[in-house]
mmCIF file of C-alpha atoms in Angstrom:
data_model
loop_
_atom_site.group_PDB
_atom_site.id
_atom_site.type_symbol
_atom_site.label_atom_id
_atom_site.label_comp_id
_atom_site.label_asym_id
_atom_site.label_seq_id
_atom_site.Cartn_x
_atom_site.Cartn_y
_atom_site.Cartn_z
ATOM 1 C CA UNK M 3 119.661 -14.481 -5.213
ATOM 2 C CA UNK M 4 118.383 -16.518 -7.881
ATOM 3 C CA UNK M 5 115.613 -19.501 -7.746
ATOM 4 C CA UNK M 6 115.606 -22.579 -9.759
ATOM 5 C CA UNK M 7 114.041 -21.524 -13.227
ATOM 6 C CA UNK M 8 116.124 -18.346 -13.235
ATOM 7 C CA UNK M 9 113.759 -15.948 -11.638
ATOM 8 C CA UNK M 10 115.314 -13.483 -9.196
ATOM 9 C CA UNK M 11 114.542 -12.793 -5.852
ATOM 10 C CA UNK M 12 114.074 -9.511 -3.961
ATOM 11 C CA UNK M 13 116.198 -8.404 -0.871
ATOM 12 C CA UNK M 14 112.791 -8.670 1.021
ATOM 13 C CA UNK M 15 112.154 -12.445 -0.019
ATOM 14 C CA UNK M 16 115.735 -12.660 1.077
ATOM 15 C CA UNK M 17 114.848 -11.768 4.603
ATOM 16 C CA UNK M 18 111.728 -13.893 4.684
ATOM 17 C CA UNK M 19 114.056 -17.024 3.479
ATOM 18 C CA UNK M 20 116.650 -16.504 5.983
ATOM 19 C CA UNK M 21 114.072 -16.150 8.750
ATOM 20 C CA UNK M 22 111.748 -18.969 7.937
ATOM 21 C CA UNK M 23 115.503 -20.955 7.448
ATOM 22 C CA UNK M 24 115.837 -20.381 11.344
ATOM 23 C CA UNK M 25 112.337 -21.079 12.086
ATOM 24 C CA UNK M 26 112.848 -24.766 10.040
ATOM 25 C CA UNK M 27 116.324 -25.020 11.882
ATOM 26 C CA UNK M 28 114.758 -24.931 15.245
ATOM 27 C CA UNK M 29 111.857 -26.829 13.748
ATOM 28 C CA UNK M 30 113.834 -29.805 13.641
ATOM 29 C CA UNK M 31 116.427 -29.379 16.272
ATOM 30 C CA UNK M 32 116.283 -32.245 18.667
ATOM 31 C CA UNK M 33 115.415 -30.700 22.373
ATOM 32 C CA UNK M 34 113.981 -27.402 20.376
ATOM 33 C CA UNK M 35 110.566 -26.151 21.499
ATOM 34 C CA UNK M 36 108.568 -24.237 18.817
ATOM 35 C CA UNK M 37 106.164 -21.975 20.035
ATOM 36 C CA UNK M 38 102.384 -22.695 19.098
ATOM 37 C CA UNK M 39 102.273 -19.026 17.255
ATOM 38 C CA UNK M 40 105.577 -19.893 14.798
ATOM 39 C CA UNK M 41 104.203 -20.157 11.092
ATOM 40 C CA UNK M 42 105.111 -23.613 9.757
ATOM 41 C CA UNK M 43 105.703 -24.017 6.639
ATOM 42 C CA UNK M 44 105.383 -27.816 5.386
ATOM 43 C CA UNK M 45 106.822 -26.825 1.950
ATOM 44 C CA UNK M 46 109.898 -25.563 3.131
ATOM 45 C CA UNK M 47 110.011 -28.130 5.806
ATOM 46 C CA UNK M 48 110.064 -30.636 2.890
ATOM 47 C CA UNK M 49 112.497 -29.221 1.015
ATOM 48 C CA UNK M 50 114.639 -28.841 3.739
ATOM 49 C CA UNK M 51 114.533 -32.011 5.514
ATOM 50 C CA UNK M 52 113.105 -34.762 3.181
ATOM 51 C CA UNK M 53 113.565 -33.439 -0.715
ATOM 52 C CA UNK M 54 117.442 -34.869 -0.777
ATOM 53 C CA UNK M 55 115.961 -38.317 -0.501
ATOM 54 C CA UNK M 56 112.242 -38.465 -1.574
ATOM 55 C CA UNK M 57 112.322 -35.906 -4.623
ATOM 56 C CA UNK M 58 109.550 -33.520 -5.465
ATOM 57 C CA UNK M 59 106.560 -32.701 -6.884
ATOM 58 C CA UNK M 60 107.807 -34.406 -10.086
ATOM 59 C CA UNK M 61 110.137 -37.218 -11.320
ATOM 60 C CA UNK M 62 110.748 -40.838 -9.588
ATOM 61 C CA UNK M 63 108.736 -44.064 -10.409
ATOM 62 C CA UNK M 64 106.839 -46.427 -7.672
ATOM 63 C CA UNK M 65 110.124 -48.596 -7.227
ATOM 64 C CA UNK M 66 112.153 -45.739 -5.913
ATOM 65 C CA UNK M 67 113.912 -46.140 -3.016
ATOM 66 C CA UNK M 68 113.511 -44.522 -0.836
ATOM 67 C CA UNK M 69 110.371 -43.932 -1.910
ATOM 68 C CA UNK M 70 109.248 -40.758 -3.895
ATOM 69 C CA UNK M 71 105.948 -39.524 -2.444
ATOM 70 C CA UNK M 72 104.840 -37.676 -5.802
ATOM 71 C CA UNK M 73 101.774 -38.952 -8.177
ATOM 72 C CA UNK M 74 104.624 -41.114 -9.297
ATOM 73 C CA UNK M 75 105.380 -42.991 -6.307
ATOM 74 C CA UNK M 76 103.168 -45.395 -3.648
ATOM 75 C CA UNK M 77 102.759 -43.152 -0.357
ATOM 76 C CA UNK M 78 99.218 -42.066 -1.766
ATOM 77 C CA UNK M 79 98.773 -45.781 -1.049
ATOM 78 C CA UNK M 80 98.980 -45.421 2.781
ATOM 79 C CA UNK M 81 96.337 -44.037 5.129
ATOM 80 C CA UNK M 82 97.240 -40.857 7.461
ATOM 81 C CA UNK M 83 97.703 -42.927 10.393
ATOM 82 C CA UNK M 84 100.589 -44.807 8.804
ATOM 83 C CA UNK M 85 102.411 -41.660 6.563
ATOM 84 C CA UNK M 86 102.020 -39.821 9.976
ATOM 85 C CA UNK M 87 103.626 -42.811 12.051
ATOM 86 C CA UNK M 88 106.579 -43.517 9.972
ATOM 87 C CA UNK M 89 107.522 -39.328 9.783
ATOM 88 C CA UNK M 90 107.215 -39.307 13.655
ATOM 89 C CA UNK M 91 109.195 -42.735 13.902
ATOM 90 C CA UNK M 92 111.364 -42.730 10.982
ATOM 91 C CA UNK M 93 112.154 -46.297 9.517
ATOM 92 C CA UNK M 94 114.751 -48.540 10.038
ATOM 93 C CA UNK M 95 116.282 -51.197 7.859
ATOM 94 C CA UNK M 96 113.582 -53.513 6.461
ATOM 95 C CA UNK M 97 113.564 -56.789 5.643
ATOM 96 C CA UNK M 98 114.030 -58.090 1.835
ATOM 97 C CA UNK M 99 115.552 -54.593 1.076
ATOM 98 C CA UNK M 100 119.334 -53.491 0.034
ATOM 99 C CA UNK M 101 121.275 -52.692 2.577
ATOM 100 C CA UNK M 102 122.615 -49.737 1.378
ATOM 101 C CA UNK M 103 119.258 -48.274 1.498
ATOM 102 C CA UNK M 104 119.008 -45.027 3.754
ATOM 103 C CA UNK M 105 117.085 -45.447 6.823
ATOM 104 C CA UNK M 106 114.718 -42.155 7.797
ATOM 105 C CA UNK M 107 115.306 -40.588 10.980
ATOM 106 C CA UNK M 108 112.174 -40.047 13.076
ATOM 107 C CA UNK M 109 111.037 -36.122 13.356
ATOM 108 C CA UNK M 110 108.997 -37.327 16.458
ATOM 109 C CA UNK M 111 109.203 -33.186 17.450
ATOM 110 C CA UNK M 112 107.148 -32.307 14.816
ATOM 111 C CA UNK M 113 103.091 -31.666 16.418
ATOM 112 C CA UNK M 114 100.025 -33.112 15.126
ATOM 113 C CA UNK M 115 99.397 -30.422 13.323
ATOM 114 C CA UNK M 116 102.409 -29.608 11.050
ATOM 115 C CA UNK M 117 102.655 -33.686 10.339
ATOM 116 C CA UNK M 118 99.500 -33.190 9.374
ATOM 117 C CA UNK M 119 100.774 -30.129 7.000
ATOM 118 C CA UNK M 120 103.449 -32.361 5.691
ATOM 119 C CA UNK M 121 101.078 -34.585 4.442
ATOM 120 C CA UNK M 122 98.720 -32.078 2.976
ATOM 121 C CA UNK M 123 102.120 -31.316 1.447
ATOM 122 C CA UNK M 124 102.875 -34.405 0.068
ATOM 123 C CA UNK M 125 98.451 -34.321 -1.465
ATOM 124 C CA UNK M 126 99.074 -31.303 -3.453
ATOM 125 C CA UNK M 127 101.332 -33.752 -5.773
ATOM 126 C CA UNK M 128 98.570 -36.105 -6.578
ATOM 127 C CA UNK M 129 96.378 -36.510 -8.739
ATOM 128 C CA UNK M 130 92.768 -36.079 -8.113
ATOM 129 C CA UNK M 131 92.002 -40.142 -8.169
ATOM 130 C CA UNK M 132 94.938 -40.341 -5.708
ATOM 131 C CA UNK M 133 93.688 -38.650 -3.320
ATOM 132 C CA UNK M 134 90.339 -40.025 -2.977
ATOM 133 C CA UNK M 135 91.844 -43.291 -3.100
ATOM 134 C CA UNK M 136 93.841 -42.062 -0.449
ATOM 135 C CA UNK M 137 90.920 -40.523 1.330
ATOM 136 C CA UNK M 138 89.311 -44.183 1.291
ATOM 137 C CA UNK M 139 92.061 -45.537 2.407
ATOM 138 C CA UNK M 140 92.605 -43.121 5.428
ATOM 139 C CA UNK M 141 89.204 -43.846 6.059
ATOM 140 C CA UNK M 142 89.415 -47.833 6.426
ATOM 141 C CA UNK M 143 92.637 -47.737 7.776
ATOM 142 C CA UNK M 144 92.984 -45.343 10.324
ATOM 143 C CA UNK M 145 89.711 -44.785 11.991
#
């Protein structure tokens, strides 16, 4: 099995991909309990469930929609509270915005504590300003 880039990987990795592919598919299975000792992982999470519409770590501009939470996007401009209340509640159509524009479903299944992972995600693609704007924003916003 090959990654992107070329490199190869082991029958091992393999394994570990197919099983932490279950543990996502449960993960965000609507009615699906996961059990508080289940490693999530907010990377793969990502790539599985939000990467086909918001990118990744690189590429996009701040006008993407939907929106491409990179360095080169706006969701660095948002506190916690609000990244954290639109992946639990998704977002609908919006005002002033083509229709054709995908809506997000709500992952309202997801705990406090692997939103919380997605968005630590989501921090390791910004730059060091961003984040401490981001910080200060999180900080007015959401206390």
């Amino acid at each position: 099995m090959s990654r992107p880039g070329g490199h190869r990987i082991g029958a091992h990795h393999t394994i570990l991909l197919r099983r932490l592919a279950v543990v996502v598919a449960l993960t965000f299975t609507p009615g699906c309990t996961v059990t508080a000792d289940t490693d999530f992982d907010a990377g793969a999470s990502y790539a599985a469930n939000c990467m086909s519409c918001h990118g990744g770590a690189a590429g996009g501009t701040i006008s993407d929609l939907p929106p491409v939470h990179n360095a080169n996007g706006h969701t660095w401009h948002h506190g916690d509270c609000v990244i954290a209340e639109i992946i639990r509640d998704g977002s609908g159509p919006r005002p002033g915005l083509p229709t054709d524009v995908p809506t997000m479903p709500a992952f309202d299944q997801l705990t406090d504590d692997q939103v919380d992972a997605l968005i630590d995600h989501l921090r390791d693609w910004w730059t060091p300003e961003q984040r401490q704007a981001q910080r200060q924003t999180t900080a007015r916003a959401c206390s």
